[in-house]
Short mmCIF file of N, CA and C in Angstrom, two decimals:
data_model
loop_
_atom_site.label_atom_id
_atom_site.label_comp_id
_atom_site.label_asym_id
_atom_site.label_seq_id
_atom_site.Cartn_x
_atom_site.Cartn_y
_atom_site.Cartn_z
N MET A 1314 0.82 -1.18 0.00
CA MET A 1314 0.00 0.00 0.00
C MET A 1314 0.86 1.25 0.00
N SER A 1315 1.89 1.27 0.83
CA SER A 1315 2.76 2.45 0.88
C SER A 1315 3.43 2.71 -0.45
N THR A 1316 3.87 1.64 -1.11
CA THR A 1316 4.51 1.81 -2.41
C THR A 1316 3.56 2.48 -3.38
N TYR A 1317 2.32 2.05 -3.38
CA TYR A 1317 1.32 2.65 -4.28
C TYR A 1317 1.09 4.12 -3.92
N LEU A 1318 0.85 4.40 -2.65
CA LEU A 1318 0.58 5.77 -2.22
C LEU A 1318 1.78 6.68 -2.47
N ASP A 1319 2.97 6.16 -2.29
CA ASP A 1319 4.17 6.98 -2.49
C ASP A 1319 4.42 7.30 -3.96
N ASN A 1320 3.93 6.46 -4.85
CA ASN A 1320 4.24 6.64 -6.27
C ASN A 1320 3.06 7.09 -7.12
N CYS A 1321 1.94 7.38 -6.50
CA CYS A 1321 0.78 7.82 -7.27
C CYS A 1321 0.94 9.30 -7.65
N PRO A 1322 0.23 9.74 -8.68
CA PRO A 1322 0.32 11.15 -9.08
C PRO A 1322 -0.04 12.09 -7.93
N GLN A 1323 0.59 13.23 -7.88
CA GLN A 1323 0.39 14.17 -6.79
C GLN A 1323 -0.60 15.29 -7.10
N ASP A 1324 -1.28 15.21 -8.25
CA ASP A 1324 -2.21 16.29 -8.57
C ASP A 1324 -3.42 16.23 -7.63
N VAL A 1325 -4.05 17.37 -7.44
CA VAL A 1325 -5.11 17.53 -6.44
C VAL A 1325 -6.29 16.60 -6.71
N GLU A 1326 -6.69 16.47 -7.96
CA GLU A 1326 -7.85 15.62 -8.29
C GLU A 1326 -7.59 14.16 -7.91
N TYR A 1327 -6.43 13.65 -8.26
CA TYR A 1327 -6.08 12.27 -7.96
C TYR A 1327 -6.00 12.05 -6.45
N GLN A 1328 -5.35 12.98 -5.75
CA GLN A 1328 -5.21 12.86 -4.30
C GLN A 1328 -6.58 12.91 -3.60
N THR A 1329 -7.50 13.69 -4.11
CA THR A 1329 -8.85 13.76 -3.54
C THR A 1329 -9.55 12.41 -3.66
N VAL A 1330 -9.42 11.78 -4.80
CA VAL A 1330 -10.02 10.45 -4.99
C VAL A 1330 -9.40 9.44 -4.04
N ILE A 1331 -8.08 9.45 -3.92
CA ILE A 1331 -7.41 8.51 -3.02
C ILE A 1331 -7.83 8.74 -1.58
N GLN A 1332 -7.89 9.99 -1.15
CA GLN A 1332 -8.29 10.29 0.22
C GLN A 1332 -9.71 9.80 0.50
N ALA A 1333 -10.61 9.93 -0.47
CA ALA A 1333 -11.98 9.45 -0.29
C ALA A 1333 -12.01 7.93 -0.17
N LEU A 1334 -11.23 7.24 -0.98
CA LEU A 1334 -11.18 5.78 -0.90
C LEU A 1334 -10.58 5.31 0.42
N VAL A 1335 -9.49 5.93 0.83
CA VAL A 1335 -8.84 5.56 2.09
C VAL A 1335 -9.79 5.79 3.26
N ALA A 1336 -10.54 6.87 3.23
CA ALA A 1336 -11.47 7.19 4.31
C ALA A 1336 -12.55 6.11 4.45
N ARG A 1337 -12.89 5.43 3.35
CA ARG A 1337 -13.93 4.39 3.41
C ARG A 1337 -13.39 3.04 3.85
N MET A 1338 -12.08 2.86 3.87
CA MET A 1338 -11.48 1.58 4.24
C MET A 1338 -10.70 1.76 5.54
N GLN A 1339 -11.30 1.37 6.63
CA GLN A 1339 -10.75 1.61 7.96
C GLN A 1339 -9.35 1.01 8.14
N HIS A 1340 -9.14 -0.22 7.69
CA HIS A 1340 -7.83 -0.85 7.88
C HIS A 1340 -6.74 -0.12 7.09
N VAL A 1341 -7.07 0.39 5.94
CA VAL A 1341 -6.10 1.15 5.15
C VAL A 1341 -5.86 2.51 5.81
N GLN A 1342 -6.92 3.10 6.31
CA GLN A 1342 -6.81 4.41 6.95
C GLN A 1342 -5.85 4.35 8.14
N ARG A 1343 -5.95 3.29 8.94
CA ARG A 1343 -5.03 3.13 10.08
C ARG A 1343 -3.59 3.03 9.60
N HIS A 1344 -3.37 2.25 8.54
CA HIS A 1344 -2.03 2.07 7.98
C HIS A 1344 -1.46 3.42 7.53
N VAL A 1345 -2.25 4.18 6.83
CA VAL A 1345 -1.80 5.47 6.32
C VAL A 1345 -1.50 6.43 7.48
N CYS A 1346 -2.33 6.43 8.50
CA CYS A 1346 -2.10 7.31 9.65
C CYS A 1346 -0.81 6.95 10.38
N VAL A 1347 -0.57 5.67 10.58
CA VAL A 1347 0.65 5.22 11.26
C VAL A 1347 1.88 5.57 10.41
N ARG A 1348 1.78 5.31 9.12
CA ARG A 1348 2.89 5.63 8.21
C ARG A 1348 3.20 7.13 8.24
N ASP A 1349 2.18 7.94 8.14
CA ASP A 1349 2.38 9.39 8.12
C ASP A 1349 2.92 9.90 9.45
N ALA A 1350 2.44 9.34 10.56
CA ALA A 1350 2.93 9.76 11.87
C ALA A 1350 4.41 9.41 12.02
N GLY A 1351 4.80 8.24 11.58
CA GLY A 1351 6.20 7.83 11.63
C GLY A 1351 7.08 8.74 10.80
N ARG A 1352 6.62 9.06 9.62
CA ARG A 1352 7.39 9.96 8.75
C ARG A 1352 7.53 11.34 9.38
N THR A 1353 6.47 11.82 10.00
CA THR A 1353 6.52 13.14 10.62
C THR A 1353 7.56 13.17 11.73
N VAL A 1354 7.58 12.14 12.56
CA VAL A 1354 8.56 12.07 13.65
C VAL A 1354 9.98 12.06 13.08
N ILE A 1355 10.20 11.28 12.07
CA ILE A 1355 11.53 11.20 11.47
C ILE A 1355 11.94 12.54 10.86
N ILE A 1356 11.06 13.14 10.11
CA ILE A 1356 11.36 14.42 9.47
C ILE A 1356 11.67 15.50 10.50
N GLU A 1357 10.93 15.51 11.59
CA GLU A 1357 11.10 16.55 12.60
C GLU A 1357 12.31 16.33 13.51
N THR A 1358 12.81 15.12 13.61
CA THR A 1358 13.87 14.85 14.58
C THR A 1358 15.22 14.49 13.97
N VAL A 1359 15.26 14.10 12.73
CA VAL A 1359 16.51 13.63 12.14
C VAL A 1359 16.96 14.59 11.04
N ASP A 1360 18.13 15.19 11.25
CA ASP A 1360 18.70 16.09 10.25
C ASP A 1360 19.91 15.49 9.55
N ASP A 1361 20.41 14.37 10.06
CA ASP A 1361 21.61 13.76 9.51
C ASP A 1361 21.31 13.08 8.18
N PRO A 1362 22.27 13.11 7.26
CA PRO A 1362 22.08 12.37 6.00
C PRO A 1362 22.09 10.86 6.29
N VAL A 1363 21.36 10.12 5.51
CA VAL A 1363 21.29 8.67 5.68
C VAL A 1363 22.51 8.04 5.02
N PRO A 1364 23.28 7.25 5.77
CA PRO A 1364 24.46 6.59 5.19
C PRO A 1364 24.04 5.61 4.08
N ASP A 1365 24.87 5.52 3.05
CA ASP A 1365 24.57 4.63 1.93
C ASP A 1365 24.37 3.18 2.37
N ALA A 1366 25.14 2.73 3.34
CA ALA A 1366 25.01 1.34 3.82
C ALA A 1366 23.62 1.11 4.42
N LEU A 1367 23.12 2.09 5.14
CA LEU A 1367 21.78 1.96 5.74
C LEU A 1367 20.71 1.97 4.65
N LYS A 1368 20.85 2.86 3.66
CA LYS A 1368 19.90 2.88 2.54
C LYS A 1368 19.83 1.52 1.87
N PHE A 1369 21.00 0.90 1.67
CA PHE A 1369 21.06 -0.40 1.04
C PHE A 1369 20.37 -1.46 1.87
N LYS A 1370 20.60 -1.46 3.19
CA LYS A 1370 19.96 -2.44 4.08
C LYS A 1370 18.44 -2.27 4.08
N ILE A 1371 17.99 -1.03 4.10
CA ILE A 1371 16.53 -0.78 4.07
C ILE A 1371 15.95 -1.26 2.76
N PHE A 1372 16.63 -0.96 1.65
CA PHE A 1372 16.16 -1.40 0.34
C PHE A 1372 16.07 -2.92 0.28
N GLN A 1373 17.09 -3.60 0.80
CA GLN A 1373 17.06 -5.07 0.82
C GLN A 1373 15.90 -5.60 1.65
N ALA A 1374 15.65 -5.00 2.80
CA ALA A 1374 14.56 -5.45 3.67
C ALA A 1374 13.21 -5.26 2.98
N ILE A 1375 13.05 -4.16 2.29
CA ILE A 1375 11.79 -3.91 1.56
C ILE A 1375 11.62 -4.95 0.45
N GLN A 1376 12.69 -5.22 -0.29
CA GLN A 1376 12.62 -6.21 -1.35
C GLN A 1376 12.25 -7.59 -0.83
N GLN A 1377 12.85 -7.98 0.30
CA GLN A 1377 12.54 -9.29 0.89
C GLN A 1377 11.08 -9.35 1.34
N ALA A 1378 10.60 -8.28 1.95
CA ALA A 1378 9.21 -8.26 2.41
C ALA A 1378 8.24 -8.36 1.23
N GLN A 1379 8.57 -7.71 0.13
CA GLN A 1379 7.70 -7.76 -1.04
C GLN A 1379 7.70 -9.14 -1.67
N ARG A 1380 8.84 -9.83 -1.65
CA ARG A 1380 8.90 -11.18 -2.20
C ARG A 1380 8.07 -12.17 -1.40
N LYS A 1381 7.94 -11.93 -0.08
CA LYS A 1381 7.19 -12.82 0.79
C LYS A 1381 5.68 -12.73 0.57
N ARG A 1382 5.24 -11.65 -0.03
CA ARG A 1382 3.79 -11.48 -0.26
C ARG A 1382 3.31 -12.27 -1.40
#
């Protein structure tokens, strides 16, 4: 779900449709709220650049999780 939401068009009309759909699906709405809250905390508290090794580890973990689905 996050991959889809992160890569969808950012125009206002498209975002309005997505917000309406998410609002009707409670389980998705919770996921989006948790994701957004986590991002907000990270954005507000971390100013350091992300080391390349960490980016690689995160990318690998995401790839493994997607393969398991």
